[in-house]
Coordinates of C-alpha atoms in Angstrom, one line a residue:
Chain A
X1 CA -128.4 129.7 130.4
X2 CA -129.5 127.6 127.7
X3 CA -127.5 124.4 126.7
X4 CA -128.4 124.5 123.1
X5 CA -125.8 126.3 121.6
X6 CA -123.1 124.1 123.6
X7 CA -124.6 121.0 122.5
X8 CA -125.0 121.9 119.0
X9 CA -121.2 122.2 119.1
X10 CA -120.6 118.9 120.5
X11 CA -122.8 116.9 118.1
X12 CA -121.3 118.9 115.3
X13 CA -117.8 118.9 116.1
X14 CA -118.7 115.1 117.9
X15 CA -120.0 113.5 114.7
X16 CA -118.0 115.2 112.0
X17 CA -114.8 113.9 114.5
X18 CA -116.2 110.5 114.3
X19 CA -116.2 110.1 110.6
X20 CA -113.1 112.1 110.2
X21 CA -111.0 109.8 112.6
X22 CA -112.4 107.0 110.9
X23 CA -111.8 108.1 108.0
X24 CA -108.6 109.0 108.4
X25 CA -107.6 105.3 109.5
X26 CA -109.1 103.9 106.5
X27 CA -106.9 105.6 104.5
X28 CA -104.2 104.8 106.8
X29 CA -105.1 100.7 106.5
X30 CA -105.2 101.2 102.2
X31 CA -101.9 103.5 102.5
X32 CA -100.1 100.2 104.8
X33 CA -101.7 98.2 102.0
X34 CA -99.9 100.5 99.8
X35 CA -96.8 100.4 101.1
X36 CA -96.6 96.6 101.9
X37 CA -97.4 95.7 98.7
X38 CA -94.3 97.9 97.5
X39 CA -91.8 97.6 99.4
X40 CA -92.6 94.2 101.8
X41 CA -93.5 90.3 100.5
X42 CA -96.6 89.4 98.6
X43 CA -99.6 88.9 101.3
X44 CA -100.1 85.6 102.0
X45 CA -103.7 85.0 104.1
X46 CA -103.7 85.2 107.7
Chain B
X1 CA -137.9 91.7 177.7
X2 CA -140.1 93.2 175.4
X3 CA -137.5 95.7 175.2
X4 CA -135.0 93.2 174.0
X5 CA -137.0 91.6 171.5
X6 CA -138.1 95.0 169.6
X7 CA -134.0 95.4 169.6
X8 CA -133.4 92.4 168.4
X9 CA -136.5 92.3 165.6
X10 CA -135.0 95.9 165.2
X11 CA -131.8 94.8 164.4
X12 CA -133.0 92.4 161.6
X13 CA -133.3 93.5 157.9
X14 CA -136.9 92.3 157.2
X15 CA -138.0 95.2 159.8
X16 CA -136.6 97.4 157.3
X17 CA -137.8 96.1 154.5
X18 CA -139.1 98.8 151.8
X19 CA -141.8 98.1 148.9
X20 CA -138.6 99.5 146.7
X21 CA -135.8 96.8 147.9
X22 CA -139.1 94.3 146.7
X23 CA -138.8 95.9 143.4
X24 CA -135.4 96.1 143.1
X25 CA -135.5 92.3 143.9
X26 CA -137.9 91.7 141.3
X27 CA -135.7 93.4 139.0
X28 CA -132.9 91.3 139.8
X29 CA -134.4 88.2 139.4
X30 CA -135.8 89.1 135.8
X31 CA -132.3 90.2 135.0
X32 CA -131.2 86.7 136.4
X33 CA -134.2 85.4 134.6
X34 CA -133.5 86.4 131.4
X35 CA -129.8 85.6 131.8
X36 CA -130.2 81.8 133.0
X37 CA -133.7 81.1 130.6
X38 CA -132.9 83.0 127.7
X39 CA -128.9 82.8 128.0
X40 CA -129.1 86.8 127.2
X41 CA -125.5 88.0 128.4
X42 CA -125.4 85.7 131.4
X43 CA -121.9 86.7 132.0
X44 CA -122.8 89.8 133.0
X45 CA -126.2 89.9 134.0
X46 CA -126.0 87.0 136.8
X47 CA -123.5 89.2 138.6
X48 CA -125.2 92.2 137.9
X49 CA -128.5 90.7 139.2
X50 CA -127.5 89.2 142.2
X51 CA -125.3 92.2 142.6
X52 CA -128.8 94.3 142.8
X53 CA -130.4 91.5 144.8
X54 CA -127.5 91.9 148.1
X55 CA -126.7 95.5 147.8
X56 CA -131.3 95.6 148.5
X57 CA -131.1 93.9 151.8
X58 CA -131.3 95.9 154.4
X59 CA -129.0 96.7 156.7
X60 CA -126.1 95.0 154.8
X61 CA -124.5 98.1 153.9
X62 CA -122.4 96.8 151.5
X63 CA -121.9 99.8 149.3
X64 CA -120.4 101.9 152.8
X65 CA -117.2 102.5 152.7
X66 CA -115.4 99.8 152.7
X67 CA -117.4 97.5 152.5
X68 CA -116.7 94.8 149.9
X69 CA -118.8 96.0 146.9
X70 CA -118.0 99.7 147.5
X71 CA -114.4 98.3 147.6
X72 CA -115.3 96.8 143.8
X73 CA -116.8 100.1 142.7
X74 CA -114.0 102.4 144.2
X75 CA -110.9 100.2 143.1
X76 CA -113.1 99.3 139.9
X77 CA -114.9 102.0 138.3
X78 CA -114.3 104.8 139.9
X79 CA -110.7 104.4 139.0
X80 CA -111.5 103.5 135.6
X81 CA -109.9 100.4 136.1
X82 CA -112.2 97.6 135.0
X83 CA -112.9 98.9 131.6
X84 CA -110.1 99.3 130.0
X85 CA -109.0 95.5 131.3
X86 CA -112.1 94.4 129.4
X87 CA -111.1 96.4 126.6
X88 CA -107.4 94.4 126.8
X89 CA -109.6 91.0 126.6
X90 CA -111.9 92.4 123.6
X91 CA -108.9 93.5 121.5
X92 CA -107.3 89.7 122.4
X93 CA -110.4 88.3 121.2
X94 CA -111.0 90.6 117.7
X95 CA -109.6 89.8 114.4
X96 CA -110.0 93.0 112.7
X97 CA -109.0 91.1 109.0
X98 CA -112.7 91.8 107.7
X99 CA -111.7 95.8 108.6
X100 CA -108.7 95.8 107.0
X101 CA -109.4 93.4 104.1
X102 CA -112.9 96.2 103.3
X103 CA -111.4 99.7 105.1
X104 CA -114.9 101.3 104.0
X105 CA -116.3 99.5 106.6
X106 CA -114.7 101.6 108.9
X107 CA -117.0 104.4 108.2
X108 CA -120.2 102.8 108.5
X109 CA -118.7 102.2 112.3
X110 CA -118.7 105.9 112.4
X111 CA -121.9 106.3 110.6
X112 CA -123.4 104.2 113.7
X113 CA -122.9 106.3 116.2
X114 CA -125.3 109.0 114.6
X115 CA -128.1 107.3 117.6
X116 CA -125.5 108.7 120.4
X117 CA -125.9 112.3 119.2
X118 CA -129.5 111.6 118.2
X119 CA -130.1 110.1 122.1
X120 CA -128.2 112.6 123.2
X121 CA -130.6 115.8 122.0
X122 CA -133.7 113.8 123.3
X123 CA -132.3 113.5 126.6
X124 CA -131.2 117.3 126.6
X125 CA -134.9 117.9 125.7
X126 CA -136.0 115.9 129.0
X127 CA -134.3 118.1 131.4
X128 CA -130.6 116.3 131.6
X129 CA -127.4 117.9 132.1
X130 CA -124.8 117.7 129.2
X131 CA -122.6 115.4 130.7
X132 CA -125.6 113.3 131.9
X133 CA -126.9 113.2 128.3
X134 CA -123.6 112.5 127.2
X135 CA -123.3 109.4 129.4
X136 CA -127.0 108.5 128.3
X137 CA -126.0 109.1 124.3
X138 CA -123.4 106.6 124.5
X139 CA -125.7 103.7 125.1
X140 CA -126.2 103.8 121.5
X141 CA -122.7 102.4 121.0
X142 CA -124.0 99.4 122.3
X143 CA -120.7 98.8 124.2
X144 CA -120.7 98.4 128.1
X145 CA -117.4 99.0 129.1
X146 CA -117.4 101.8 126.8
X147 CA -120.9 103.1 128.6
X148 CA -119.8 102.5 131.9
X149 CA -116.1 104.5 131.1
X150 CA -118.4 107.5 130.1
X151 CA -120.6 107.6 132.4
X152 CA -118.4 107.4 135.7
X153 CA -116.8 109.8 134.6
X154 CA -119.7 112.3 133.5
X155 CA -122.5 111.3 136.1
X156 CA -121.5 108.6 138.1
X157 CA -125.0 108.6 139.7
X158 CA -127.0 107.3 136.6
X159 CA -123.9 104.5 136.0
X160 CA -126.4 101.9 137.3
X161 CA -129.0 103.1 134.7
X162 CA -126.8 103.3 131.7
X163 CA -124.9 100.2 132.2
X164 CA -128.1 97.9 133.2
X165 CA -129.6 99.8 129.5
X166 CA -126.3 99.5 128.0
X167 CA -125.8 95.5 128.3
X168 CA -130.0 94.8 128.3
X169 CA -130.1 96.3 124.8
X170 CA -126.8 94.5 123.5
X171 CA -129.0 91.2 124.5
X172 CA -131.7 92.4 122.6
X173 CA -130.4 93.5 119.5
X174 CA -132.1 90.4 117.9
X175 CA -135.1 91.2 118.9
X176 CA -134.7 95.5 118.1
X177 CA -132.7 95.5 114.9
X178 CA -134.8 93.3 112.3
X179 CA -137.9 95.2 112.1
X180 CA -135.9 98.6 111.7
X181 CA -133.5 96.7 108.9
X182 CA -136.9 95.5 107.4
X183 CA -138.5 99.1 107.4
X184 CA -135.3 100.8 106.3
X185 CA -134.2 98.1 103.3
X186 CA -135.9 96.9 100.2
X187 CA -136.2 92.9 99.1
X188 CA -133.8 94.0 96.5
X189 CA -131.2 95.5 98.9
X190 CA -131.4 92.1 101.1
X191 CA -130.9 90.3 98.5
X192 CA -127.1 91.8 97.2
X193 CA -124.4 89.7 97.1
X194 CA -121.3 90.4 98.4
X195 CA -117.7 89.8 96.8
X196 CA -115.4 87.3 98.7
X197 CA -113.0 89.4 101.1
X198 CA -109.5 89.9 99.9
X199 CA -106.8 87.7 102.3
X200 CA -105.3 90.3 104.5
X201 CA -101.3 89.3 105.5
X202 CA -100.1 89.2 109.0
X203 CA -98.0 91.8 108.6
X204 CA -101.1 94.3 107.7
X205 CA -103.1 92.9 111.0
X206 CA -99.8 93.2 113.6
X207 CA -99.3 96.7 112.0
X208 CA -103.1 97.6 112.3
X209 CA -103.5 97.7 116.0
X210 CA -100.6 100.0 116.4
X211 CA -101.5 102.8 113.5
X212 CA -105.1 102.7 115.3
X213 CA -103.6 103.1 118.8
X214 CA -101.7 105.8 117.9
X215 CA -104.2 107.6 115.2
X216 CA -106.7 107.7 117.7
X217 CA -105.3 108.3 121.0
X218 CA -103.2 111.2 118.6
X219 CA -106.6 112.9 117.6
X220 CA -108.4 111.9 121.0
X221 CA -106.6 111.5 124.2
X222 CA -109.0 111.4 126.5
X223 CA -109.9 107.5 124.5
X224 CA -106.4 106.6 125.0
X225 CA -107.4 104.1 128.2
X226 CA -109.8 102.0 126.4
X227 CA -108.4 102.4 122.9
X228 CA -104.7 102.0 123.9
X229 CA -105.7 98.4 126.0
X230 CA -107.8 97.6 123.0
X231 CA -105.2 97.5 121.2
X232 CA -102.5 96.4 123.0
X233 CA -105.0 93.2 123.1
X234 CA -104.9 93.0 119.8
X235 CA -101.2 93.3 119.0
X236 CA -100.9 90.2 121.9
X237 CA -103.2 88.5 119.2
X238 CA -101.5 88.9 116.2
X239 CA -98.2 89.3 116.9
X240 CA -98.5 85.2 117.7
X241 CA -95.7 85.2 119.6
X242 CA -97.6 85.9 123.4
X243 CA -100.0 83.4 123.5
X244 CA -99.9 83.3 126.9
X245 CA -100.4 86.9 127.3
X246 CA -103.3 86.8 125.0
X247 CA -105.0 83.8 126.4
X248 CA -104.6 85.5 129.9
X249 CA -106.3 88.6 128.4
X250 CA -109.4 87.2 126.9
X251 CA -110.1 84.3 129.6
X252 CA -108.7 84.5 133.2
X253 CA -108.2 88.2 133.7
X254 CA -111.4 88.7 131.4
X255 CA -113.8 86.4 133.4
X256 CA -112.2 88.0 136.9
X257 CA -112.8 91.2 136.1
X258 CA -116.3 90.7 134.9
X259 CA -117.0 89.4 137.8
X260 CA -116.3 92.4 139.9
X261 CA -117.9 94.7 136.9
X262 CA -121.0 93.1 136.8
X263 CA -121.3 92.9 141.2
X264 CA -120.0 96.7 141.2
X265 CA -122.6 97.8 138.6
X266 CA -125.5 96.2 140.2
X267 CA -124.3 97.6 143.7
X268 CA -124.9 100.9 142.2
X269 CA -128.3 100.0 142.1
X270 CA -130.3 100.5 145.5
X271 CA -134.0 101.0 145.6
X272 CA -133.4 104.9 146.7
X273 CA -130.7 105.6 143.5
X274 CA -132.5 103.7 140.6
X275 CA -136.6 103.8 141.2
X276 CA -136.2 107.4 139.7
X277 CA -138.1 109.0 137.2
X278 CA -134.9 109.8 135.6
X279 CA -133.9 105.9 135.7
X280 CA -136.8 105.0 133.5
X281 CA -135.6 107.9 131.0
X282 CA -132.8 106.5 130.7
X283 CA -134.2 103.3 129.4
X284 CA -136.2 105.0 127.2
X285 CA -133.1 106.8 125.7
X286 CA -130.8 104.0 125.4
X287 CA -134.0 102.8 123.1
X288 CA -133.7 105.6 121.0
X289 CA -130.0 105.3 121.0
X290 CA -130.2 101.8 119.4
X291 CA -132.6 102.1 117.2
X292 CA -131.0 105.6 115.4
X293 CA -127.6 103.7 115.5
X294 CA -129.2 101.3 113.4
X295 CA -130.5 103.7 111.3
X296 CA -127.5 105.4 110.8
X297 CA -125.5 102.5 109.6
X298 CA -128.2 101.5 107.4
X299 CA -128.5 104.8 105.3
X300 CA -124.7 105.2 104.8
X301 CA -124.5 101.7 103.4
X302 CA -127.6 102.7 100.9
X303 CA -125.7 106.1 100.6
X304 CA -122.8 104.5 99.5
X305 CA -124.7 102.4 97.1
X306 CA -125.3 105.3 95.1
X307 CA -121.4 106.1 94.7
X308 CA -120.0 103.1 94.3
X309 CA -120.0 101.0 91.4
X310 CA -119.6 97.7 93.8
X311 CA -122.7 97.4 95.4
X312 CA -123.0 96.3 99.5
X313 CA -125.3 94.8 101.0
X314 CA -126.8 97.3 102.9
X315 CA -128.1 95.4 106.0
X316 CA -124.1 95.5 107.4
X317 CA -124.5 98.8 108.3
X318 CA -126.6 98.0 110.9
X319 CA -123.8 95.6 112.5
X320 CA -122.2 99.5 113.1
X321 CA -123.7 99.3 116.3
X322 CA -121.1 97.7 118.3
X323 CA -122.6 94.3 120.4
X324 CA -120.3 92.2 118.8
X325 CA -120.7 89.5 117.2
X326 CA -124.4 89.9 118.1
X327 CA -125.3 92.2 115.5
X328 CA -122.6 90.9 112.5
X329 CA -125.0 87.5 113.4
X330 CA -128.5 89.1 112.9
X331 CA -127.6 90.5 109.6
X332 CA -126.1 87.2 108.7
X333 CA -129.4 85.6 110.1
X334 CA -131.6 87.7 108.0
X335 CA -129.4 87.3 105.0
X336 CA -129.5 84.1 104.9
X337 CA -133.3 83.7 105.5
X338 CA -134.1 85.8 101.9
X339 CA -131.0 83.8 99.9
X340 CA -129.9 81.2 101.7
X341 CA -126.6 81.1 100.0
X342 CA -125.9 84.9 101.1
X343 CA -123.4 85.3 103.5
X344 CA -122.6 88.0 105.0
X345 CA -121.4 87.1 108.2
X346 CA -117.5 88.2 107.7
X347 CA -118.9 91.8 105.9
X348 CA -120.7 92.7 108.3
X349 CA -118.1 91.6 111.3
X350 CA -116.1 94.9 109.4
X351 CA -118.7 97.5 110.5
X352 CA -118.8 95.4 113.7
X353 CA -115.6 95.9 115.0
X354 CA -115.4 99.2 114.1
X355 CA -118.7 100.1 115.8
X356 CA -116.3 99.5 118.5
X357 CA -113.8 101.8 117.6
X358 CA -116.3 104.3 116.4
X359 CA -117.7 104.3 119.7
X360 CA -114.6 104.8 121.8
X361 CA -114.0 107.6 119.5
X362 CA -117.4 109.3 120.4
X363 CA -117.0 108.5 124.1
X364 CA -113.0 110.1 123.9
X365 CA -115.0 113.5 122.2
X366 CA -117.7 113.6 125.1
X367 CA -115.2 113.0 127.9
X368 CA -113.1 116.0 126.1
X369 CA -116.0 118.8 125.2
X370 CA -118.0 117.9 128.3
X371 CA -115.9 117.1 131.5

């Protein structure tokens, strides 16, 4: 049986998951940004 | 009496002697070479090398059962143990402030892992399984413990391969990232200046490692071993009140468990299990790994470039490649060598460190779709 078809769907489904994970905790660290800069104190450098 | 002596000269390991335990020797002395002349990852390729050297005398036995380094690589790696306790000194040792403080960065990570999937078609087209070419892919990562996670798990008999490729090519990312930064970047692209990074508060980095931890081990659990000790390392960083714990975590139980990584992963190696055909491949495809990361990271900085109005200095996106701070310093080097007054150490540190996430991430998907 050829693999092809299987590993077409893991460097699809792979690489899209990479980027969207990533992606998704980029927007998480500007949303904390968000939030801090709301409702916590004004950042001071760490 | 002549009877005697043949036992005895039988009973000795230069009788059985092979031309591949002399190869395997040789190999373990350039790898001990290169480590002690060239300082190229001497923590782990001394042990690794002389790891090679013992486990190629005859006789020995030492990977039997039970014998001390089959006890390293049973306890070690086959339990997944050592990796993720590396991962716990890694996380002690990373400030992700450049990640948070430029959360972009976090994609060019991703974009660097485009030589895992790349390696990971070639070495489908040479005859490997999936989960073999899985374990080969993730070379391009440029992370060991990351590799050597993977690949134990997937096809445990290439681990010596992939994790001797894995750590050889982290050494030589200053010699196999310029040329393809220079061939993928214009003078003018070198040149860009980046903005100072913002200050990023201490709340942002103690909150950091725990969003990650649970984002990621949330959309893959299968990363949650390395990812969760990565970041429980962290969070003994910045939460600034464990120093202990922390300094425990990136020296002491960081330098003890290196040393059984590196003497477990060259055990792995005897003359019958690595001079293979397939061995060689390997190296070949970690090659081809590294060099597509690279590539992948560079054209999603440029890409970006096009969208965005603040431009980026498109030679961080090859510190996407994990091998930190190896690669952050290279781009800094070659900054710095066309504008001397260009730095771009702490950009490119961003991609860096997420390299590292970006490649846990990958490795979590493989383990998932192909175990």
């Amino acid at each position: 049986m050829s693999v092809w078809p299987e590993a077409l769907k893991i460097f699809t489904f792979g690489f899209t998951s990479v980027f969207f994970i990533l992606g998704a905790l980029s927007l998480s660290v500007v949303i904390t940004r968000a939030l801090l800069g709301k409702f916590g104190a004004a950042p001071k450098k760490g | 009496m002549a009877d005697t002596l043949f036992t005895f000269i039988h009973s000795m390991g230069f009788y059985h002697l092979t031309v591949g335990n002399l190869i395997m020797w040789l190999i373990s002395f350039a790898l001990m070479f290169l480590a002690i002349r060239k300082g190229y990852e001497p923590l782990l390729l001394i042990p690794i090398g002389f790891g090679i050297f013992i486990v190629n005398l005859p006789l020995t036995n030492l990977m039997e059962n039970h014998q001390i380094l089959h006890i390293f690589y049973h306890y070690g790696l086959e339990w997944e143990l050592i990796p993720p306790i590396i991962f716990l000194g890694l996380g002690a040792m990373t400030d992700f402030g450049p990640v948070i403080a430029n959360p972009k960065t976090l994609l060019l990570g991703a974009a660097a892992q485009f030589g895992v999937y790349i390696a990971f078609f070639f070495a489908l087209g040479l005859g490997f399984t999936i989960p073999e070419a899985c374990s080969i892919g993730i070379i391009g990562g440029a992370d060991g413990p990351t590799t050597i996670f993977t690949t134990v798990a997937l096809a445990p008999h290439l681990l010596g391969a992939t994790a001797v490729a894995a750590y050889s090519y982290m050494a030589l990312v200053p010699v196999i990232q310029p040329p393809i930064i220079k061939m993928m970047t214009t003078k003018k692209e070198r040149l860009i200046r980046m903005k100072q990074l913002r200050p990023v508060s201490k709340r942002q980095k103690i909150i950091f490692p725990l969003v990650t931890c649970g984002l990621v081990c949330l959309f893959v659990p299968a990363s949650a071993a390395l990812m969760a000790m990565f970041m429980l390392g962290n969070f003994f960083r910045e939460s600034g009140v464990v120093e202990r714990l922390s300094g425990t975590a990136q020296n002491e139980l960081m330098n003890i468990v290196t040393i059984f990584l590196g003497i477990a992963v060259g055990g792995t190696m005897s003359a019958d299990a690595f001079l293979t055909p397939k061995a060689l491949m390997v190296f070949a495809m970690g090659l081809v790994a590294f060099s597509f990361s690279t590539i992948g990271g560079l054209c999603l900085a440029k890409l970006m470039n096009v969208f965005s109005k603040e431009k980026i200095n498109p030679m961080i996106g090859a510190a996407g490649v994990s091998a930190v701070p190896m690669a952050a310093r290279v781009v800094q080097k070659m900054g710095a060598a066309e504008d001397p007054r260009n730095f771009l150490l702490m950009h490119a540190m961003g991609p860096n460190v997420a390299g590292v996430i970006g490649t846990v991430v990958a490795a979590g998907l493989f383990l998932t779709m192909a175990q």
